[in-house]
XYZ file of C-alpha atoms in Angstrom:
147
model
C -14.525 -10.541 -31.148
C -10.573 -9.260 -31.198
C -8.760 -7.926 -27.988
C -6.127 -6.020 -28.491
C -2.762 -6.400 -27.378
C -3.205 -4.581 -24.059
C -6.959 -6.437 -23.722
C -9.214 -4.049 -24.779
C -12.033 -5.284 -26.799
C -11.595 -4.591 -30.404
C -12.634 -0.893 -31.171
C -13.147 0.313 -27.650
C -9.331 1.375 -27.729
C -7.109 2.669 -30.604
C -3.484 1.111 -29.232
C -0.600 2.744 -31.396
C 2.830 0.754 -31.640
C 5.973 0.918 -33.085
C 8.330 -1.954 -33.601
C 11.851 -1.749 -33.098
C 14.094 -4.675 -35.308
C 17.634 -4.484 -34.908
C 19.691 -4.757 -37.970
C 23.298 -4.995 -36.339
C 25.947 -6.855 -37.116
C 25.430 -9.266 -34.013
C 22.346 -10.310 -35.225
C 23.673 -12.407 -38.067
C 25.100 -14.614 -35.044
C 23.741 -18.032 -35.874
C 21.794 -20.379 -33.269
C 20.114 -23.684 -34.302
C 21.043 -22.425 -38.121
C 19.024 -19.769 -38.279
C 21.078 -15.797 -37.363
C 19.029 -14.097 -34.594
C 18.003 -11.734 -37.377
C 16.006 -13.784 -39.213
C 13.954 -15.436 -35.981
C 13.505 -11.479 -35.089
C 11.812 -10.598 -38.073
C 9.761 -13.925 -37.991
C 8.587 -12.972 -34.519
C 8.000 -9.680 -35.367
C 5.322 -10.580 -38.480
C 3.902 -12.827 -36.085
C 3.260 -9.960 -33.077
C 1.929 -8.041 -35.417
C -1.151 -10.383 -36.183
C -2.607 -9.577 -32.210
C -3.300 -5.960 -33.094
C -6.985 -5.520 -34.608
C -7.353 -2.873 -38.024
C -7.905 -0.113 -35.686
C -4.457 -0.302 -34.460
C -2.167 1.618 -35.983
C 1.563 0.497 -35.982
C 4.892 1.577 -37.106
C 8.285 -0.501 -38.368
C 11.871 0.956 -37.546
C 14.881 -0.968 -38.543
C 17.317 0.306 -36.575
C 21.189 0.073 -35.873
C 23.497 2.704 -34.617
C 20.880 5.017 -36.808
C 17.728 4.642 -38.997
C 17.735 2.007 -41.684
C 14.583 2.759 -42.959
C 12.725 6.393 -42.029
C 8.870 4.919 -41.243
C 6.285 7.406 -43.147
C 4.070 6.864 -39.876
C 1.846 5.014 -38.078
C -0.873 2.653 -40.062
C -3.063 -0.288 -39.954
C -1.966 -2.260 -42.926
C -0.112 -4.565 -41.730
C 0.959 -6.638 -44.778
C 2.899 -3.643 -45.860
C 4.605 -3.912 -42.521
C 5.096 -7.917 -42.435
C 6.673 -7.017 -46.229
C 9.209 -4.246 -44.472
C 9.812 -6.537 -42.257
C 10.746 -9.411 -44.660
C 12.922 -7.053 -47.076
C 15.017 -5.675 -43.768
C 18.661 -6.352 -44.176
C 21.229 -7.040 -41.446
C 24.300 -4.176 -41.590
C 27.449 -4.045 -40.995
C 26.892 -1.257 -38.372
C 26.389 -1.187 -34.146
C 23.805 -0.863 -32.162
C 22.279 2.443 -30.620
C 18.755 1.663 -29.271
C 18.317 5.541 -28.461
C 18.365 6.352 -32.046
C 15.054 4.172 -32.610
C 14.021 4.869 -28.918
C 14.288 8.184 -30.187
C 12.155 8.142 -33.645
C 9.898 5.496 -32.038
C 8.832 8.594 -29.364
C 8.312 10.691 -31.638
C 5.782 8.920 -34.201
C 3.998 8.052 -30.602
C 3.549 11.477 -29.773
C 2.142 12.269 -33.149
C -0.666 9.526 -31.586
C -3.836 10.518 -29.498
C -4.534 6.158 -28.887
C -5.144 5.568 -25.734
C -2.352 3.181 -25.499
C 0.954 3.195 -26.966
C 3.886 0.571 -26.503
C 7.330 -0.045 -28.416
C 8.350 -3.396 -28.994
C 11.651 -3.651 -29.230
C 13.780 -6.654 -31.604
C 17.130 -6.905 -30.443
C 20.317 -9.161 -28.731
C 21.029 -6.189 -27.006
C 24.597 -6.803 -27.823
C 27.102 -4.562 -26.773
C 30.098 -3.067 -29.215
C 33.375 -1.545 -28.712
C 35.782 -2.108 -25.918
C 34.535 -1.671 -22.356
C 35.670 1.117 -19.878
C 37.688 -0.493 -16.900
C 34.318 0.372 -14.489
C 31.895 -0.980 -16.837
C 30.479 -4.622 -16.549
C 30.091 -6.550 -19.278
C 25.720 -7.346 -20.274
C 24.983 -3.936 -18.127
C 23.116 -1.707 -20.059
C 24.029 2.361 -19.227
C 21.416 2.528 -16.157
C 23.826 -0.353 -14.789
C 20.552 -3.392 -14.571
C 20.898 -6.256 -16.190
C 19.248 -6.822 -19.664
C 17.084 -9.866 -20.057
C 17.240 -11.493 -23.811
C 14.420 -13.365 -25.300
């Protein structure tokens, strides 16, 4: 028997997801030899094994706008784990509102009973910051956590 990613036993509940992988510029910073882009996207094919067929996911690569327009949400996931692997990092920032953004609206298109976005990223920030700003706050002013 499968559970789902939220617990559900396999075909009781439809979860729809869409994955967020940031394609930045910061992710190409190497730890342990490997840039935080490439351990993203091996993470990502990974989470995407714990959804059963009747999921139906989404892939947006993402920087400071849309790398790659999804067609929608499916269930074959070895077209996503292949999106995935073909991604390529850019020379661009980071705006997490522009996926937020697309990822809301292929959700809404959705009647599953649960949705999530799972989102890829360092979180880094670019540009200068304002004199009132602190450095690692995101706009709400908390904290991010990094994985």
């Amino acid at each position: 028997m499968h559970f789902s990613a939220f617990g559900k036993k396999g075909g009781e509940e439809v979860t729809a997801a869409v994955f967020l992988l940031d394609a930045s510029y910061s992710m190409g910073y190497r730890e342990g030899g490997l840039a935080n882009f490439e351990k993203a996207k091996q993470s990502l094919r990974r989470s995407l094994e714990i959804f059963s067929e009747v999921d139906r996911l989404a892939l947006l690569v993402y920087s400071d706008r849309i790398e790659n327009p999804a067609a929608g949400l499916t269930n074959e996931v070895t077209l996503l784990k292949k999106t995935a692997g073909a991604a390529q990092l850019t020379s661009r920032g980071t705006n997490l509102f522009t996926g937020l953004e697309k990822a809301y609206h292929l959700l809404g298109q959705s009647i599953a009973a649960n949705k999530a976005v799972i989102i890829f990223s360092d979180q880094a920030r670019h540009g200068w910051f304002k004199d009132n700003e602190a450095a690692g706050s995101n706009n709400w002013g908390e904290k991010i956590a990094n994985f």
